[in-house]
Amino acid sequence: MRMVKNKRQKILDAATATFSEYGYKGTTMDKVAAAAHIGKGTIYTAFKNKEELFNAILQNIIEDMAYICHQYIDPAKGVKENINNVLYELLTYRKKHQFLQKLSEEVTWSGTIHAHNALKRVEKAIVEYLKQLLIHAHTQRKIYLSTPEITAFLLYKQYMTLVVEFEKDYYSLSKEEIIHIFNNHILFSLIHNKEI
């Protein structure tokens, strides 16, 4: 059983490297087999096809992000600090992960539907983690929240704009600058709403 698990992990590692280099469109099972130093037939004993292999990598990434959320949420800290920490770490992970970078490039340059759908899955996972964090803070009466999913979506998009888009068009902001802007312009109304 351990040998099967190791083989599967070896295939996943090789596939992650291959998708990170060639994107969804440019990756073939032959390239994955070459990167893993195994026969192509061996891959098919663990994964039905390229799409199943791709989805397994994506699931690992989403699980990594769930781990990041749990790691950076501290019940002893305030809502602002937890939201900032989680968003910053998730988006840093997203920006630095070569697999996700390649998918972003692929969406921009060729509009591959698999790459587009994969990035949407990642976005939905982040929004879901945020939503759960917001709901928890709301039940503790730390914030006012009427639409958890919409609020989580807006927080994600606004943070993404500060961390990624602003940097592309203007200049890079430090973590402290991002936190200051986010707290004063975006989180303020959630925490200081008169409904609390």
Tab-separated table of C-alpha atoms in Angstrom:
chain	number	residue	atom	x	y	z
A	1	MET	CA	0.000	0.000	0.000
A	2	ARG	CA	2.817	2.415	0.894
A	3	MET	CA	4.497	1.661	-2.438
A	4	VAL	CA	1.269	2.568	-4.298
A	5	LYS	CA	1.014	5.812	-2.309
A	6	ASN	CA	4.655	6.676	-3.076
A	7	LYS	CA	4.103	5.961	-6.779
A	8	ARG	CA	1.019	8.165	-6.799
A	9	GLN	CA	2.916	10.976	-5.056
A	10	LYS	CA	5.824	10.627	-7.482
A	11	ILE	CA	3.372	10.994	-10.388
A	12	LEU	CA	1.679	13.992	-8.726
A	13	ASP	CA	5.016	15.712	-8.099
A	14	ALA	CA	6.133	15.152	-11.691
A	15	ALA	CA	2.757	16.271	-13.040
A	16	THR	CA	2.790	19.422	-10.892
A	17	ALA	CA	6.222	20.327	-12.291
A	18	THR	CA	5.078	19.539	-15.843
A	19	PHE	CA	1.828	21.528	-15.633
A	20	SER	CA	3.807	24.374	-14.021
A	21	GLU	CA	6.142	24.454	-17.011
A	22	TYR	CA	3.779	23.753	-19.915
A	23	GLY	CA	0.324	24.658	-18.611
A	24	TYR	CA	-2.744	22.495	-19.109
A	25	LYS	CA	-2.703	22.757	-22.876
A	26	GLY	CA	0.977	21.901	-23.307
A	27	THR	CA	1.132	19.031	-20.817
A	28	THR	CA	0.884	15.490	-22.106
A	29	MET	CA	0.975	12.188	-20.277
A	30	ASP	CA	4.236	11.468	-22.147
A	31	LYS	CA	5.815	14.593	-20.600
A	32	VAL	CA	4.565	13.626	-17.130
A	33	ALA	CA	5.931	10.078	-17.570
A	34	ALA	CA	9.312	11.451	-18.652
A	35	ALA	CA	9.438	13.826	-15.667
A	36	ALA	CA	8.512	10.979	-13.285
A	37	HIS	CA	10.962	8.548	-14.959
A	38	ILE	CA	8.234	5.957	-15.399
A	39	GLY	CA	6.287	4.434	-18.266
A	40	LYS	CA	3.136	6.227	-19.403
A	41	GLY	CA	1.102	3.089	-18.642
A	42	THR	CA	2.071	3.390	-14.967
A	43	ILE	CA	0.353	6.777	-14.793
A	44	TYR	CA	-2.873	5.243	-16.074
A	45	THR	CA	-2.865	2.741	-13.202
A	46	ALA	CA	-3.196	5.687	-10.788
A	47	PHE	CA	-5.075	8.279	-12.889
A	48	LYS	CA	-7.694	7.728	-15.569
A	49	ASN	CA	-6.598	10.649	-17.761
A	50	LYS	CA	-4.887	14.047	-17.838
A	51	GLU	CA	-7.942	15.811	-16.441
A	52	GLU	CA	-8.117	13.528	-13.403
A	53	LEU	CA	-4.409	14.088	-12.776
A	54	PHE	CA	-4.854	17.851	-13.131
A	55	ASN	CA	-7.806	17.810	-10.707
A	56	ALA	CA	-5.792	15.819	-8.142
A	57	ILE	CA	-3.090	18.520	-8.200
A	58	LEU	CA	-5.715	21.221	-7.861
A	59	GLN	CA	-7.292	19.401	-4.905
A	60	ASN	CA	-3.868	19.270	-3.186
A	61	ILE	CA	-3.512	23.030	-3.679
A	62	ILE	CA	-6.965	23.678	-2.207
A	63	GLU	CA	-6.079	21.463	0.783
A	64	ASP	CA	-2.831	23.428	1.225
A	65	MET	CA	-4.885	26.632	1.301
A	66	ALA	CA	-7.228	25.149	3.911
A	67	TYR	CA	-4.161	24.369	6.018
A	68	ILE	CA	-2.924	27.966	5.611
A	69	CYS	CA	-6.310	29.242	6.827
A	70	HIS	CA	-6.219	27.070	9.931
A	71	GLN	CA	-2.610	27.976	10.593
A	72	TYR	CA	-3.174	31.748	10.426
A	73	ILE	CA	-6.455	32.021	12.309
A	74	ASP	CA	-5.756	32.692	15.965
A	75	PRO	CA	-8.810	32.906	18.274
A	76	ALA	CA	-6.796	35.152	20.594
A	77	LYS	CA	-6.432	37.770	17.839
A	78	GLY	CA	-8.985	40.221	16.507
A	79	VAL	CA	-11.099	39.827	13.380
A	80	LYS	CA	-9.079	42.390	11.416
A	81	GLU	CA	-5.797	40.673	12.164
A	82	ASN	CA	-7.131	37.217	11.317
A	83	ILE	CA	-8.717	38.337	8.038
A	84	ASN	CA	-5.563	40.211	7.027
A	85	ASN	CA	-3.279	37.311	7.940
A	86	VAL	CA	-5.381	34.730	6.115
A	87	LEU	CA	-5.827	36.816	2.971
A	88	TYR	CA	-2.198	37.871	2.840
A	89	GLU	CA	-0.906	34.309	3.247
A	90	LEU	CA	-3.416	32.822	0.782
A	91	LEU	CA	-2.638	35.376	-1.898
A	92	THR	CA	1.097	35.107	-1.293
A	93	TYR	CA	0.762	31.343	-1.741
A	94	ARG	CA	-1.321	31.882	-4.898
A	95	LYS	CA	1.168	34.396	-6.343
A	96	LYS	CA	4.220	32.228	-5.655
A	97	HIS	CA	2.843	28.819	-6.629
A	98	GLN	CA	4.278	28.046	-10.070
A	99	PHE	CA	1.318	25.844	-11.052
A	100	LEU	CA	-1.140	28.668	-10.363
A	101	GLN	CA	1.120	31.244	-12.039
A	102	LYS	CA	1.223	29.139	-15.190
A	103	LEU	CA	-2.575	28.755	-15.163
A	104	SER	CA	-2.944	32.551	-14.873
A	105	GLU	CA	-0.602	33.007	-17.843
A	106	GLU	CA	-2.502	30.384	-19.810
A	107	VAL	CA	-5.835	32.102	-19.144
A	108	THR	CA	-4.350	35.421	-20.284
A	109	TRP	CA	-2.645	34.123	-23.414
A	110	SER	CA	-4.835	31.306	-24.680
A	111	GLY	CA	-7.987	31.280	-22.559
A	112	THR	CA	-7.823	27.528	-21.909
A	113	ILE	CA	-11.106	26.531	-20.259
A	114	HIS	CA	-9.385	24.037	-17.897
A	115	ALA	CA	-7.020	26.729	-16.632
A	116	HIS	CA	-9.890	29.211	-16.264
A	117	ASN	CA	-12.070	26.714	-14.351
A	118	ALA	CA	-9.156	25.723	-12.109
A	119	LEU	CA	-8.506	29.334	-11.083
A	120	LYS	CA	-12.231	29.776	-10.417
A	121	ARG	CA	-12.130	26.712	-8.117
A	122	VAL	CA	-9.216	28.248	-6.216
A	123	GLU	CA	-11.062	31.569	-5.935
A	124	LYS	CA	-14.238	29.851	-4.697
A	125	ALA	CA	-12.233	27.935	-2.088
A	126	ILE	CA	-10.675	31.179	-0.794
A	127	VAL	CA	-14.076	32.901	-0.711
A	128	GLU	CA	-15.530	29.927	1.190
A	129	TYR	CA	-12.728	30.055	3.813
A	130	LEU	CA	-13.306	33.786	4.233
A	131	LYS	CA	-17.058	33.311	4.481
A	132	GLN	CA	-16.645	30.809	7.338
A	133	LEU	CA	-14.286	33.204	9.139
A	134	LEU	CA	-16.803	36.054	8.744
A	135	ILE	CA	-19.749	33.936	9.901
A	136	HIS	CA	-17.794	32.901	12.986
A	137	ALA	CA	-16.941	36.550	13.778
A	138	HIS	CA	-20.594	37.529	13.224
A	139	THR	CA	-21.907	34.869	15.618
A	140	GLN	CA	-19.512	36.267	18.227
A	141	ARG	CA	-20.898	39.762	17.513
A	142	LYS	CA	-17.485	41.050	16.466
A	143	ILE	CA	-18.762	42.189	13.057
A	144	TYR	CA	-22.085	42.933	11.405
A	145	LEU	CA	-22.804	40.653	8.456
A	146	SER	CA	-25.936	40.411	6.325
A	147	THR	CA	-24.569	38.647	3.223
A	148	PRO	CA	-21.610	36.391	4.138
A	149	GLU	CA	-20.807	35.068	0.672
A	150	ILE	CA	-21.027	38.453	-1.061
A	151	THR	CA	-18.955	40.086	1.687
A	152	ALA	CA	-16.326	37.344	1.469
A	153	PHE	CA	-16.219	37.692	-2.322
A	154	LEU	CA	-15.803	41.477	-2.114
A	155	LEU	CA	-13.080	41.192	0.532
A	156	TYR	CA	-11.196	38.713	-1.631
A	157	LYS	CA	-11.511	40.831	-4.782
A	158	GLN	CA	-10.494	44.046	-3.019
A	159	TYR	CA	-7.511	42.391	-1.379
A	160	MET	CA	-6.548	40.820	-4.699
A	161	THR	CA	-6.682	44.248	-6.307
A	162	LEU	CA	-4.318	45.684	-3.693
A	163	VAL	CA	-1.878	42.774	-3.732
A	164	VAL	CA	-1.826	41.901	-7.435
A	165	GLU	CA	-3.458	44.499	-9.678
A	166	PHE	CA	-2.146	47.654	-7.987
A	167	GLU	CA	1.383	46.259	-8.071
A	168	LYS	CA	1.087	45.527	-11.811
A	169	ASP	CA	-0.103	49.013	-12.719
A	170	TYR	CA	1.632	51.203	-10.119
A	171	TYR	CA	4.087	49.913	-7.528
A	172	SER	CA	4.449	47.222	-4.894
A	173	LEU	CA	2.882	47.815	-1.479
A	174	SER	CA	4.403	46.458	1.713
A	175	LYS	CA	2.397	44.099	3.892
A	176	GLU	CA	1.965	46.908	6.446
A	177	GLU	CA	0.637	49.317	3.788
A	178	ILE	CA	-1.826	46.712	2.513
A	179	ILE	CA	-3.060	46.001	6.043
A	180	HIS	CA	-3.437	49.730	6.801
A	181	ILE	CA	-5.438	50.416	3.627
A	182	PHE	CA	-7.538	47.288	4.009
A	183	ASN	CA	-8.353	47.990	7.663
A	184	ASN	CA	-9.198	51.661	7.215
A	185	HIS	CA	-11.073	51.529	3.941
A	186	ILE	CA	-12.550	48.053	3.694
A	187	LEU	CA	-12.855	46.299	7.068
A	188	PHE	CA	-13.820	49.416	9.024
A	189	SER	CA	-17.534	49.250	8.141
A	190	LEU	CA	-17.769	45.545	8.996
A	191	ILE	CA	-16.350	46.062	12.457
A	192	HIS	CA	-17.858	49.452	13.339
A	193	ASN	CA	-21.330	48.953	11.908
A	194	LYS	CA	-24.090	50.404	14.104
A	195	GLU	CA	-26.013	47.105	13.879
A	196	ILE	CA	-23.527	45.374	16.233
